[in-house]
Amino acid sequence: LIGKIWFLLTLLIFILGQAILPRLSGGSGAADEGSDDLTVRVAIFICRCFIYACSMLSLISSHVRHALMDVNRKRFVSVYNFRFPAYMFEGQALASLFLTFSLVGMFIFEPILQCSADQANRDRLFTERCGQIEDELVVYSFFSLCAMLSYFVLLTDLSVFSTQVSAYVLILHRV
């Protein structure tokens, strides 16, 4: 249950940092379009730091742990002469792995980090629009889209959980 609540929390923070806050300032998506509101840019930065530090690192450690357990137990699945840890073909592990790679891609192309390295933008703290990063911004947006889709695919697991809880409550009520 705690894992499900944690997943919902990270999903809400992801949506807040990627979709809601960038439009809050009146812009069309970027953190600083239409407004010079430092508060919104700081809030977006905090949301993204939370996602990278808590969600991404947690997912990476989970996948490494599961892969090492399968390697130790010699549990592999062969696909076109390539051997993969068996856990990847159980439940929603593949969607979770896709989410992990999407978050890593987002981190690599994070526009706030790239703009903070640009000396010309030292006066615009946590900005996403600077210099020559337009191509990286497109790649970042693609990884963000993939991460959002992965989150919603993984959200289907919560509907199964909800059905199980409803069935349990219904049985308890009848007994």
mmCIF file of C-alpha atoms in Angstrom:
data_model
loop_
_atom_site.group_PDB
_atom_site.id
_atom_site.type_symbol
_atom_site.label_atom_id
_atom_site.label_comp_id
_atom_site.label_asym_id
_atom_site.label_seq_id
_atom_site.Cartn_x
_atom_site.Cartn_y
_atom_site.Cartn_z
ATOM 1 C CA LEU A 1 0.000 0.000 0.000
ATOM 2 C CA ILE A 2 2.831 2.392 0.834
ATOM 3 C CA GLY A 3 4.408 1.653 -2.552
ATOM 4 C CA LYS A 4 1.166 2.567 -4.310
ATOM 5 C CA ILE A 5 0.859 5.812 -2.351
ATOM 6 C CA TRP A 6 4.514 6.633 -3.143
ATOM 7 C CA PHE A 7 3.852 5.998 -6.832
ATOM 8 C CA LEU A 8 0.822 8.329 -6.799
ATOM 9 C CA LEU A 9 2.833 11.022 -5.001
ATOM 10 C CA THR A 10 5.653 10.875 -7.558
ATOM 11 C CA LEU A 11 3.124 10.924 -10.402
ATOM 12 C CA LEU A 12 1.417 14.019 -8.967
ATOM 13 C CA ILE A 13 4.747 15.796 -8.471
ATOM 14 C CA PHE A 14 5.791 14.835 -12.005
ATOM 15 C CA ILE A 15 2.560 16.291 -13.439
ATOM 16 C CA LEU A 16 2.944 19.387 -11.266
ATOM 17 C CA GLY A 17 6.520 20.035 -12.432
ATOM 18 C CA GLN A 18 5.999 19.158 -16.099
ATOM 19 C CA ALA A 19 2.491 20.354 -16.941
ATOM 20 C CA ILE A 20 0.841 22.518 -14.298
ATOM 21 C CA LEU A 21 3.527 24.871 -12.984
ATOM 22 C CA PRO A 22 5.001 25.797 -16.400
ATOM 23 C CA ARG A 23 1.559 27.013 -17.483
ATOM 24 C CA LEU A 24 0.753 28.656 -14.171
ATOM 25 C CA SER A 25 2.790 31.713 -15.010
ATOM 26 C CA GLY A 26 0.772 32.322 -18.164
ATOM 27 C CA GLY A 27 3.277 30.809 -20.568
ATOM 28 C CA SER A 28 2.625 28.042 -23.057
ATOM 29 C CA GLY A 29 4.809 25.458 -21.376
ATOM 30 C CA ALA A 30 8.316 26.678 -20.674
ATOM 31 C CA ALA A 31 9.053 27.718 -17.122
ATOM 32 C CA ASP A 32 9.809 31.291 -18.000
ATOM 33 C CA GLU A 33 7.676 32.087 -21.047
ATOM 34 C CA GLY A 34 5.282 34.929 -20.414
ATOM 35 C CA SER A 35 6.557 35.687 -16.952
ATOM 36 C CA ASP A 36 9.674 36.364 -14.978
ATOM 37 C CA ASP A 37 8.201 34.700 -11.896
ATOM 38 C CA LEU A 38 11.141 33.283 -9.971
ATOM 39 C CA THR A 39 8.804 31.485 -7.562
ATOM 40 C CA VAL A 40 7.341 29.344 -10.351
ATOM 41 C CA ARG A 41 10.799 28.526 -11.734
ATOM 42 C CA VAL A 42 12.021 27.518 -8.258
ATOM 43 C CA ALA A 43 8.933 25.341 -7.725
ATOM 44 C CA ILE A 44 9.520 23.603 -11.075
ATOM 45 C CA PHE A 45 13.163 23.033 -10.157
ATOM 46 C CA ILE A 46 12.186 21.535 -6.777
ATOM 47 C CA CYS A 47 9.655 19.199 -8.409
ATOM 48 C CA ARG A 48 12.205 18.013 -10.941
ATOM 49 C CA CYS A 49 14.865 17.520 -8.264
ATOM 50 C CA PHE A 50 12.390 15.412 -6.297
ATOM 51 C CA ILE A 51 11.603 13.272 -9.350
ATOM 52 C CA TYR A 52 15.268 12.770 -10.217
ATOM 53 C CA ALA A 53 16.473 12.195 -6.653
ATOM 54 C CA CYS A 54 13.598 10.130 -5.296
ATOM 55 C CA SER A 55 11.811 8.471 -8.207
ATOM 56 C CA MET A 56 14.622 7.970 -10.723
ATOM 57 C CA LEU A 57 17.208 6.783 -8.208
ATOM 58 C CA SER A 58 14.677 4.506 -6.525
ATOM 59 C CA LEU A 59 13.755 2.958 -9.869
ATOM 60 C CA ILE A 60 17.409 2.486 -10.828
ATOM 61 C CA SER A 61 18.217 0.749 -7.536
ATOM 62 C CA SER A 62 15.117 -1.444 -7.852
ATOM 63 C CA HIS A 63 16.031 -2.573 -11.367
ATOM 64 C CA VAL A 64 19.670 -3.209 -10.432
ATOM 65 C CA ARG A 65 18.557 -5.219 -7.405
ATOM 66 C CA HIS A 66 16.105 -7.334 -9.430
ATOM 67 C CA ALA A 67 18.635 -7.870 -12.234
ATOM 68 C CA LEU A 68 21.343 -8.971 -9.773
ATOM 69 C CA MET A 69 18.943 -11.382 -8.081
ATOM 70 C CA ASP A 70 18.121 -12.938 -11.459
ATOM 71 C CA VAL A 71 21.796 -13.155 -12.382
ATOM 72 C CA ASN A 72 22.607 -14.861 -9.057
ATOM 73 C CA ARG A 73 19.732 -17.328 -9.572
ATOM 74 C CA LYS A 74 20.651 -17.731 -13.250
ATOM 75 C CA ARG A 75 17.131 -16.773 -14.337
ATOM 76 C CA PHE A 76 17.254 -15.469 -17.889
ATOM 77 C CA VAL A 77 14.932 -15.182 -20.867
ATOM 78 C CA SER A 78 16.467 -15.428 -24.337
ATOM 79 C CA VAL A 79 15.195 -13.138 -27.060
ATOM 80 C CA TYR A 80 16.942 -13.406 -30.429
ATOM 81 C CA ASN A 81 20.060 -14.909 -28.815
ATOM 82 C CA PHE A 82 20.216 -12.112 -26.239
ATOM 83 C CA ARG A 83 19.749 -13.042 -22.601
ATOM 84 C CA PHE A 84 17.752 -10.741 -20.344
ATOM 85 C CA PRO A 85 16.984 -11.038 -16.627
ATOM 86 C CA ALA A 86 13.665 -12.849 -16.209
ATOM 87 C CA TYR A 87 12.140 -10.147 -13.965
ATOM 88 C CA MET A 88 11.876 -7.838 -16.999
ATOM 89 C CA PHE A 89 9.129 -10.050 -18.418
ATOM 90 C CA GLU A 90 7.020 -10.129 -15.245
ATOM 91 C CA GLY A 91 4.081 -7.804 -14.668
ATOM 92 C CA GLN A 92 4.799 -4.181 -15.391
ATOM 93 C CA ALA A 93 8.572 -4.369 -15.011
ATOM 94 C CA LEU A 94 9.132 -3.477 -18.662
ATOM 95 C CA ALA A 95 7.034 -0.302 -18.340
ATOM 96 C CA SER A 96 8.933 0.541 -15.160
ATOM 97 C CA LEU A 97 12.242 0.037 -16.972
ATOM 98 C CA PHE A 98 11.011 2.278 -19.801
ATOM 99 C CA LEU A 99 10.067 4.911 -17.209
ATOM 100 C CA THR A 100 13.543 4.625 -15.691
ATOM 101 C CA PHE A 101 15.249 5.181 -19.051
ATOM 102 C CA SER A 102 12.894 8.075 -19.802
ATOM 103 C CA LEU A 103 13.748 9.771 -16.495
ATOM 104 C CA VAL A 104 17.472 9.249 -17.101
ATOM 105 C CA GLY A 105 17.058 10.812 -20.556
ATOM 106 C CA MET A 106 15.189 13.736 -19.036
ATOM 107 C CA PHE A 107 17.982 14.227 -16.500
ATOM 108 C CA ILE A 108 20.678 14.153 -19.195
ATOM 109 C CA PHE A 109 18.875 16.775 -21.299
ATOM 110 C CA GLU A 110 17.452 18.811 -18.377
ATOM 111 C CA PRO A 111 17.231 22.393 -19.724
ATOM 112 C CA ILE A 112 17.488 24.012 -16.287
ATOM 113 C CA LEU A 113 20.851 22.319 -15.697
ATOM 114 C CA GLN A 114 22.092 23.167 -19.182
ATOM 115 C CA CYS A 115 21.076 26.824 -18.813
ATOM 116 C CA SER A 116 22.694 27.067 -15.380
ATOM 117 C CA ALA A 117 26.019 26.181 -17.002
ATOM 118 C CA ASP A 118 25.590 29.040 -19.507
ATOM 119 C CA GLN A 119 27.456 32.095 -18.227
ATOM 120 C CA ALA A 120 25.097 34.448 -20.083
ATOM 121 C CA ASN A 121 22.138 33.321 -17.954
ATOM 122 C CA ARG A 122 23.592 33.806 -14.485
ATOM 123 C CA ASP A 123 20.987 36.519 -13.831
ATOM 124 C CA ARG A 124 18.030 34.188 -14.769
ATOM 125 C CA LEU A 125 18.049 31.518 -12.081
ATOM 126 C CA PHE A 126 16.393 28.164 -13.055
ATOM 127 C CA THR A 127 15.477 29.296 -16.559
ATOM 128 C CA GLU A 128 14.763 26.786 -19.337
ATOM 129 C CA ARG A 129 15.291 29.126 -22.274
ATOM 130 C CA CYS A 130 18.844 30.031 -23.082
ATOM 131 C CA GLY A 131 21.385 30.138 -25.852
ATOM 132 C CA GLN A 132 21.521 27.244 -28.256
ATOM 133 C CA ILE A 133 19.615 24.492 -26.423
ATOM 134 C CA GLU A 134 16.518 24.377 -28.662
ATOM 135 C CA ASP A 135 17.490 20.950 -30.067
ATOM 136 C CA GLU A 136 18.079 19.594 -26.562
ATOM 137 C CA LEU A 137 14.707 21.010 -25.493
ATOM 138 C CA VAL A 138 12.974 18.936 -28.184
ATOM 139 C CA VAL A 139 14.782 15.791 -27.003
ATOM 140 C CA TYR A 140 13.926 16.629 -23.389
ATOM 141 C CA SER A 141 10.260 17.061 -24.351
ATOM 142 C CA PHE A 142 10.294 13.649 -26.061
ATOM 143 C CA PHE A 143 11.715 11.962 -22.937
ATOM 144 C CA SER A 144 9.160 13.815 -20.828
ATOM 145 C CA LEU A 145 6.372 12.512 -23.068
ATOM 146 C CA CYS A 146 7.716 8.947 -22.759
ATOM 147 C CA ALA A 147 7.912 9.284 -18.979
ATOM 148 C CA MET A 148 4.337 10.595 -18.769
ATOM 149 C CA LEU A 149 3.069 7.700 -20.903
ATOM 150 C CA SER A 150 4.993 5.235 -18.744
ATOM 151 C CA TYR A 151 3.536 6.688 -15.578
ATOM 152 C CA PHE A 152 0.023 6.248 -16.945
ATOM 153 C CA VAL A 153 0.702 2.695 -18.136
ATOM 154 C CA LEU A 154 1.951 1.895 -14.637
ATOM 155 C CA LEU A 155 -1.148 3.607 -13.236
ATOM 156 C CA THR A 156 -3.253 0.744 -14.613
ATOM 157 C CA ASP A 157 -1.738 -1.429 -11.877
ATOM 158 C CA LEU A 158 -3.547 0.762 -9.365
ATOM 159 C CA SER A 159 -6.899 -0.027 -10.965
ATOM 160 C CA VAL A 160 -6.210 -3.738 -10.378
ATOM 161 C CA PHE A 161 -5.284 -2.926 -6.781
ATOM 162 C CA SER A 162 -8.507 -0.935 -6.377
ATOM 163 C CA THR A 163 -10.547 -3.857 -7.707
ATOM 164 C CA GLN A 164 -8.844 -6.232 -5.263
ATOM 165 C CA VAL A 165 -9.575 -3.917 -2.335
ATOM 166 C CA SER A 166 -13.195 -3.511 -3.462
ATOM 167 C CA ALA A 167 -13.649 -7.277 -3.711
ATOM 168 C CA TYR A 168 -12.117 -7.738 -0.259
ATOM 169 C CA VAL A 169 -14.414 -5.099 1.275
ATOM 170 C CA LEU A 170 -17.422 -6.636 -0.452
ATOM 171 C CA ILE A 171 -16.587 -10.085 0.948
ATOM 172 C CA LEU A 172 -16.059 -8.651 4.444
ATOM 173 C CA HIS A 173 -19.379 -6.850 4.225
ATOM 174 C CA ARG A 174 -21.212 -10.041 3.192
ATOM 175 C CA VAL A 175 -19.642 -12.106 5.969
#
